[in-house]
Short mmCIF file of C-alpha atoms and ligand atoms in Angstrom, two decimals:
data_model
loop_
_atom_site.label_atom_id
_atom_site.label_comp_id
_atom_site.label_asym_id
_atom_site.label_seq_id
_atom_site.Cartn_x
_atom_site.Cartn_y
_atom_site.Cartn_z
CA UNK D 1 14.09 -6.36 -22.11
CA UNK D 2 12.24 -7.38 -18.95
CA UNK D 3 10.59 -4.39 -17.32
CA UNK D 4 10.88 -3.84 -13.62
CA UNK D 5 8.49 -1.21 -12.38
CA UNK D 6 10.20 0.32 -9.35
CA UNK D 7 8.09 0.04 -6.21
CA UNK D 8 7.31 3.08 -4.01
CA UNK D 9 9.63 5.19 -6.15
CA UNK D 10 8.07 8.64 -5.51
CA UNK D 11 8.11 7.87 -1.79
CA UNK D 12 11.79 6.83 -1.86
CA UNK D 13 12.71 9.99 -3.78
CA UNK D 14 10.59 12.10 -1.44
CA UNK D 15 12.70 10.95 1.51
CA UNK D 16 15.97 11.56 -0.36
CA UNK D 17 14.82 15.12 -1.07
CA UNK D 18 14.82 15.78 2.68
CA UNK D 19 18.61 15.60 2.56
CA UNK D 20 20.16 19.02 2.00
CA UNK D 21 22.92 17.92 -0.38
CA UNK D 22 22.83 14.47 -1.96
CA UNK D 23 26.17 13.83 -3.65
CA UNK D 24 26.96 10.17 -3.15
CA UNK D 25 24.32 7.42 -3.18
CA UNK D 26 24.74 3.69 -2.69
CA UNK D 27 22.02 1.50 -4.22
CA UNK D 28 22.57 -1.87 -2.54
CA UNK D 29 20.03 -3.67 -4.76
CA UNK D 30 20.57 -2.27 -8.22
CA UNK D 31 18.27 -4.75 -10.01
CA UNK D 32 17.38 -3.25 -13.36
CA UNK D 33 18.48 0.18 -12.19
CA UNK D 34 15.07 1.81 -11.70
CA UNK D 35 15.92 3.56 -8.44
CA UNK D 36 19.44 4.45 -9.57
CA UNK D 37 18.22 6.01 -12.80
CA UNK D 38 15.63 8.09 -10.98
CA UNK D 39 18.23 9.29 -8.47
CA UNK D 40 20.68 10.24 -11.22
CA UNK D 41 17.94 12.21 -12.97
CA UNK D 42 16.68 13.92 -9.82
CA UNK D 43 20.08 14.96 -8.47
CA UNK D 44 22.20 16.05 -11.45
CA UNK D 45 25.23 16.61 -9.21
CA UNK D 46 25.09 13.14 -7.64
CA UNK D 47 27.06 9.96 -8.25
CA UNK D 48 25.55 6.52 -7.71
CA UNK D 49 27.21 3.19 -6.92
CA UNK D 50 24.96 0.17 -7.59
CA UNK D 51 25.48 -3.29 -6.09
CA UNK D 52 23.92 -6.52 -7.28
CA UNK D 53 24.93 -10.13 -6.86
CA UNK D 54 23.16 -11.06 -10.07
CA UNK D 55 25.48 -10.72 -13.02
CA UNK D 56 22.64 -10.48 -15.51
CA UNK D 57 21.00 -7.62 -13.59
CA UNK D 58 24.32 -5.78 -13.37
CA UNK D 59 24.85 -6.09 -17.09
CA UNK D 60 21.35 -4.88 -18.01
CA UNK D 61 21.37 -2.02 -15.49
CA UNK D 62 24.87 -1.04 -16.63
CA UNK D 63 23.58 -0.72 -20.20
CA UNK D 64 20.54 1.28 -19.10
CA UNK D 65 22.68 3.69 -17.10
CA UNK D 66 25.40 4.14 -19.72
CA UNK D 67 24.12 7.63 -20.64
CA UNK D 68 25.16 8.82 -17.16
CA UNK D 69 28.81 7.99 -17.89
CA UNK D 70 31.11 8.16 -14.88
CA UNK D 71 28.29 9.26 -12.57
CA UNK D 72 27.25 5.61 -12.23
CA UNK D 73 29.42 2.72 -11.15
CA UNK D 74 28.22 -0.91 -10.95
CA UNK D 75 29.64 -3.14 -8.22
CA UNK D 76 29.22 -6.91 -8.18
CA UNK D 77 28.71 -8.67 -4.89
CA UNK D 78 26.45 -9.49 -1.99
CA UNK D 79 25.31 -6.54 0.12
CA UNK D 80 26.09 -8.67 3.17
CA UNK D 81 29.68 -7.64 2.38
CA UNK D 82 28.83 -4.03 1.56
CA UNK D 83 31.67 -2.77 3.70
CA UNK D 84 34.20 -4.59 1.59
CA UNK D 85 32.48 -3.86 -1.73
CA UNK D 86 31.79 -0.15 -1.34
CA UNK D 87 33.82 0.94 1.70
CA UNK D 88 36.42 2.72 -0.39
CA UNK D 89 33.76 5.09 -1.81
CA UNK D 90 32.20 5.96 1.58
CA UNK D 91 30.79 7.99 3.19
CA UNK D 92 27.49 8.02 1.32
CA UNK D 93 24.72 10.58 1.77
CA UNK D 94 22.03 7.99 1.07
CA UNK D 95 21.92 4.21 1.08
CA UNK D 96 19.02 2.33 -0.55
CA UNK D 97 17.82 -1.26 -0.23
CA UNK D 98 14.97 -2.68 -2.30
CA UNK D 99 15.14 -6.27 -1.17
CA UNK D 100 14.01 -9.40 -2.90
CA UNK D 101 13.82 -10.55 -6.46
CA UNK D 102 13.52 -8.43 -9.56
CA UNK D 103 11.09 -9.09 -12.38
CA UNK D 104 14.03 -10.28 -14.41
CA UNK D 105 14.52 -13.12 -11.94
CA UNK D 106 10.91 -13.96 -11.21
CA UNK D 107 9.48 -13.71 -14.70
CA UNK D 108 12.06 -15.89 -16.40
CA UNK D 109 11.34 -19.56 -15.70
CA UNK D 110 14.97 -20.42 -16.38
CA UNK D 111 16.15 -18.76 -13.14
CA UNK D 112 13.97 -21.17 -11.17
CA UNK D 113 12.28 -18.62 -8.86
CA UNK D 114 8.80 -18.85 -10.29
CA UNK D 115 6.02 -21.26 -9.39
CA UNK D 116 4.15 -20.03 -12.44
CA UNK D 117 6.58 -20.86 -15.21
CA UNK D 118 8.56 -24.05 -15.47
CA UNK D 119 12.34 -24.08 -15.21
CA UNK D 120 15.24 -25.69 -13.35
CA UNK D 121 14.80 -25.70 -9.56
CA UNK D 122 17.53 -23.14 -8.95
CA UNK D 123 16.71 -19.80 -7.18
CA UNK D 124 20.32 -18.68 -6.78
CA UNK D 125 20.56 -14.91 -7.22
CA UNK D 126 24.31 -15.35 -7.43
CA UNK D 127 24.78 -18.26 -9.82
CA UNK D 128 28.16 -18.93 -8.22
CA UNK D 129 26.51 -20.18 -5.01
CA UNK D 130 26.92 -23.90 -4.32
CA UNK D 131 23.52 -24.72 -2.88
CA UNK D 132 20.51 -24.33 -5.16
CA UNK D 133 16.84 -24.98 -4.39
CA UNK D 134 17.26 -28.43 -5.97
CA UNK D 135 20.06 -29.27 -3.50
CA UNK D 136 17.80 -28.41 -0.58
CA UNK D 137 14.71 -30.17 -1.90
CA UNK D 138 16.54 -33.35 -2.89
CA UNK D 139 19.28 -33.67 -0.27
CA UNK D 140 18.06 -32.16 2.99
CA UNK D 141 16.45 -34.44 5.58
CA UNK D 142 12.71 -34.19 6.21
CA UNK D 143 13.06 -32.35 9.51
CA UNK D 144 15.24 -29.67 8.02
CA UNK D 145 12.91 -29.19 5.07
CA UNK D 146 9.96 -28.77 7.43
CA UNK D 147 11.97 -26.26 9.47
CA UNK D 148 12.83 -24.21 6.37
CA UNK D 149 9.22 -24.17 5.12
CA UNK D 150 7.98 -23.12 8.56
CA UNK D 151 10.65 -20.59 9.45
CA UNK D 152 11.08 -18.82 6.13
CA UNK D 153 7.68 -19.45 4.53
CA UNK D 154 5.48 -19.47 7.65
CA UNK D 155 3.87 -22.43 5.90
CA UNK D 156 1.24 -24.04 8.13
CA UNK D 157 1.51 -27.37 6.32
CA UNK D 158 5.31 -27.44 6.49
CA UNK D 159 5.52 -30.93 7.99
CA UNK D 160 3.09 -32.55 5.58
CA UNK D 161 4.84 -30.98 2.61
CA UNK D 162 8.30 -32.02 3.84
CA UNK D 163 7.08 -35.57 4.43
CA UNK D 164 5.44 -35.73 1.00
CA UNK D 165 8.58 -34.45 -0.72
CA UNK D 166 10.77 -37.04 0.98
CA UNK D 167 8.34 -39.85 0.05
CA UNK D 168 8.26 -38.59 -3.53
CA UNK D 169 12.07 -38.53 -3.62
CA UNK D 170 12.24 -42.13 -2.40
CA UNK D 171 9.71 -43.36 -4.95
CA UNK D 172 10.47 -41.29 -8.03
CA UNK D 173 13.92 -39.77 -7.55
CA UNK D 174 15.00 -36.13 -7.58
CA UNK D 175 12.67 -33.18 -8.19
CA UNK D 176 14.58 -31.08 -10.67
CA UNK D 177 12.15 -28.49 -12.01
CA UNK D 178 9.91 -25.81 -10.52
CA UNK D 179 6.95 -27.32 -12.38
CA UNK D 180 7.47 -30.75 -10.82
CA UNK D 181 7.84 -29.25 -7.33
CA UNK D 182 4.51 -27.45 -7.82
CA UNK D 183 2.86 -30.74 -8.94
CA UNK D 184 4.29 -32.59 -5.94
CA UNK D 185 2.95 -29.93 -3.54
CA UNK D 186 -0.44 -30.09 -5.25
CA UNK D 187 -0.46 -33.89 -4.82
CA UNK D 188 0.50 -33.66 -1.15
CA UNK D 189 -2.15 -31.16 -0.09
CA UNK D 190 -5.81 -32.20 -0.19
CA UNK D 191 -7.91 -30.01 -2.51
CA UNK D 192 -10.00 -28.40 0.27
CA UNK D 193 -6.78 -27.40 2.06
CA UNK D 194 -5.44 -25.87 -1.16
CA UNK D 195 -8.64 -23.88 -1.58
CA UNK D 196 -8.39 -22.59 1.97
CA UNK D 197 -4.74 -21.55 1.63
CA UNK D 198 -5.47 -18.31 -0.22
CA UNK D 199 -3.02 -17.72 -3.04
CA UNK D 200 -0.98 -20.35 -4.85
CA UNK D 201 -0.41 -23.53 -2.79
CA UNK D 202 3.33 -23.48 -3.58
CA UNK D 203 3.88 -19.78 -2.84
CA UNK D 204 5.16 -20.11 0.71
CA UNK D 205 7.41 -23.08 -0.04
CA UNK D 206 8.95 -21.17 -2.93
CA UNK D 207 9.47 -18.10 -0.73
CA UNK D 208 11.08 -20.29 1.95
CA UNK D 209 13.43 -21.97 -0.49
CA UNK D 210 14.48 -18.64 -2.01
CA UNK D 211 15.27 -17.20 1.42
CA UNK D 212 17.22 -20.31 2.41
CA UNK D 213 19.18 -20.58 -0.85
CA UNK D 214 20.28 -16.95 -0.69
CA UNK D 215 20.49 -16.82 3.13
CA UNK D 216 18.46 -13.64 2.79
CA UNK D 217 17.59 -12.85 6.40
CA UNK D 218 21.11 -13.18 7.84
CA UNK D 219 22.51 -11.23 4.93
CA UNK D 220 19.98 -8.42 5.43
CA UNK D 221 20.86 -8.04 9.10
CA UNK D 222 24.55 -8.02 8.32
CA UNK D 223 24.14 -5.67 5.32
CA UNK D 224 22.23 -3.09 7.36
CA UNK D 225 24.81 -3.06 10.16
CA UNK D 226 27.63 -2.61 7.67
CA UNK D 227 25.76 0.03 5.68
CA UNK D 228 25.38 2.26 8.77
CA UNK D 229 29.16 2.34 9.02
CA UNK D 230 29.37 3.73 5.48
CA UNK D 231 27.25 6.75 6.41
CA UNK D 232 28.06 10.13 7.86
CA UNK D 233 26.05 12.25 10.25
CA UNK D 234 22.78 13.13 8.49
CA UNK D 235 22.92 10.34 5.88
CA UNK D 236 19.61 8.74 5.03
CA UNK D 237 18.95 4.99 4.85
CA UNK D 238 15.84 3.78 2.98
CA UNK D 239 14.76 0.14 2.98
CA UNK D 240 11.89 -1.40 1.01
CA UNK D 241 11.05 -5.01 1.87
CA UNK D 242 8.38 -7.46 0.77
CA UNK D 243 7.51 -9.76 3.62
CA UNK D 244 7.03 -9.62 7.34
CA UNK D 245 10.22 -11.52 8.24
CA UNK D 246 12.34 -8.95 6.43
CA UNK D 247 10.37 -6.00 7.70
CA UNK D 248 10.84 -7.23 11.26
CA UNK D 249 14.61 -7.32 10.79
CA UNK D 250 14.61 -3.77 9.40
CA UNK D 251 12.36 -2.50 12.18
CA UNK D 252 14.50 -4.06 14.91
CA UNK D 253 17.76 -2.92 13.38
CA UNK D 254 16.48 0.68 13.15
CA UNK D 255 15.09 0.50 16.69
CA UNK D 256 18.39 -0.76 18.12
CA UNK D 257 20.30 2.06 16.47
CA UNK D 258 17.71 4.58 17.67
CA UNK D 259 18.04 3.25 21.23
CA UNK D 260 21.75 3.95 21.07
CA UNK D 261 20.90 7.53 20.17
CA UNK D 262 22.40 7.09 16.72
CA UNK D 263 19.37 7.44 14.46
CA UNK D 264 16.27 9.46 13.88
CA UNK D 265 13.51 7.19 12.56
CA UNK D 266 11.29 8.95 10.01
CA UNK D 267 8.74 6.15 9.66
CA UNK D 268 7.21 5.08 12.95
CA UNK D 269 4.95 2.91 10.83
CA UNK D 270 6.13 1.62 7.48
CA UNK D 271 5.02 3.46 4.35
CA UNK D 272 2.96 1.20 2.09
CA UNK D 273 1.93 1.62 -1.56
CA UNK D 274 -1.31 3.32 -2.53
CA UNK D 275 -4.21 1.27 -3.89
CA UNK D 276 -3.50 2.75 -7.33
CA UNK D 277 0.09 1.54 -7.24
CA UNK D 278 -0.98 -1.96 -6.24
CA UNK D 279 -3.57 -1.99 -9.02
CA UNK D 280 -0.92 -1.10 -11.57
CA UNK D 281 1.87 -3.23 -10.11
CA UNK D 282 0.75 -6.33 -8.22
CA UNK D 283 4.29 -6.95 -6.94
CA UNK D 284 3.99 -3.79 -4.84
CA UNK D 285 1.15 -5.20 -2.72
CA UNK D 286 3.34 -6.39 0.14
CA UNK D 287 5.97 -3.63 0.04
CA UNK D 288 6.92 -1.77 3.23
CA UNK D 289 9.27 1.18 3.34
CA UNK D 290 11.21 2.26 6.41
CA UNK D 291 13.71 5.06 6.59
CA UNK D 292 15.95 6.79 9.09
CA UNK D 293 18.57 9.49 9.36
CA UNK D 294 21.91 8.36 10.70
CA UNK D 295 23.41 10.24 13.59
CA UNK D 296 27.03 9.63 14.48
CA UNK D 297 28.74 10.25 17.80
CA UNK D 298 31.24 12.57 16.12
CA UNK D 299 28.37 14.43 14.41
CA UNK D 300 26.68 14.96 17.74
CA UNK D 301 29.85 16.34 19.25
CA UNK D 302 30.13 18.84 16.40
CA UNK D 303 26.48 19.82 16.81
CA UNK D 304 27.09 20.31 20.55
CA UNK D 305 29.87 22.78 19.88
CA UNK D 306 27.72 24.98 17.67
C1 LIG Y 1 13.67 -5.79 -6.17
S1 LIG Y 1 15.12 -5.82 -7.12
C2 LIG Y 1 15.65 -4.16 -7.15
C3 LIG Y 1 14.96 -3.33 -8.17
C4 LIG Y 1 15.50 -1.93 -8.33
N1 LIG Y 1 15.24 -1.11 -7.17
C5 LIG Y 1 14.90 -1.27 -9.56
O1 LIG Y 1 14.19 -0.28 -9.39
O2 LIG Y 1 15.17 -1.73 -10.68
C6 LIG Y 1 16.25 -6.54 -6.03
C7 LIG Y 1 17.64 -6.81 -6.61
O3 LIG Y 1 18.50 -6.98 -5.51
C8 LIG Y 1 19.37 -8.04 -5.76
N2 LIG Y 1 19.73 -8.59 -4.47
C9 LIG Y 1 18.93 -9.20 -3.57
N3 LIG Y 1 19.62 -9.56 -2.49
C10 LIG Y 1 20.91 -9.16 -2.71
C11 LIG Y 1 22.10 -9.24 -1.95
N4 LIG Y 1 22.12 -9.84 -0.76
N5 LIG Y 1 23.22 -8.69 -2.46
C12 LIG Y 1 23.22 -8.09 -3.67
N6 LIG Y 1 22.13 -8.00 -4.45
C13 LIG Y 1 20.98 -8.54 -3.97
C14 LIG Y 1 18.61 -9.00 -6.63
O4 LIG Y 1 19.52 -9.76 -7.40
C15 LIG Y 1 17.75 -8.06 -7.46
O5 LIG Y 1 18.34 -7.77 -8.68
#
């Protein structure tokens, strides 16, 4: 089975331990169940609900967490609809997000997320989605491609790459595999530019396509707003994200809630992994953790009466 080493796990658990009585936890990004398993072990009285939109992840995590019996319940869906998916089990004492792809998705070429192993140009976390990376690459006009590469990948060469892809499409037809997209990008960008880019020349385009296919930024904003409504006074929300666009959304969402007087932010600056963790798990290198305690208006009224 594919391993997924959970990122910043001791730090996530450390924040949960601040809560005086964890009983109900919602893991909005179950993945392979690393966080959920650790929570179930750490809090023997707790129940965990785990959401994932990836059927394969749900199946594998479900198997892993079988020993916990009825204390764990998997829920299929997109956390952008968390209200609808998990509302009936609310309120939760803790809500976790560990955004992005799991090793299961990235390490298997067949899911089409990886620029390192060949596979179909797919990138859908939920395989029921209509638009895949291939749809975008082969059907979207040049301007829109450039916009996606720039906005979601912060790719400096977005326009050149978009132009090159469209020319390639006209000459040779559709780009259907991750391997051929990588070759096309390598052909478009002059070698000295590729050397200067730092990292793989296709990395930012792949990131951009993944975000666009799964509409990740809009869904994150929506998921956070809905998650707050599933909390009670004193609940803790922990979010781990992996690139600056996501971290900005988390930071702003927390700040807005704090401004309304409805949150206590515990991380003025995001918590990042130690050098040791990054050495052992390269995927952790860009992780940022933010957390806050939810305060509700009703909770404040109660406090006021004490
Ligand atoms: C980084 S992994 C989580 C790993 C997990 N914390 C662990 O320790 O095993 C992220 C998971 O979240 C899922 N995911 C990402 N965005 C999602 C969304 N909008 N709705 C539901 N699941 C999502 C992915 O399918 C993936 O399995």
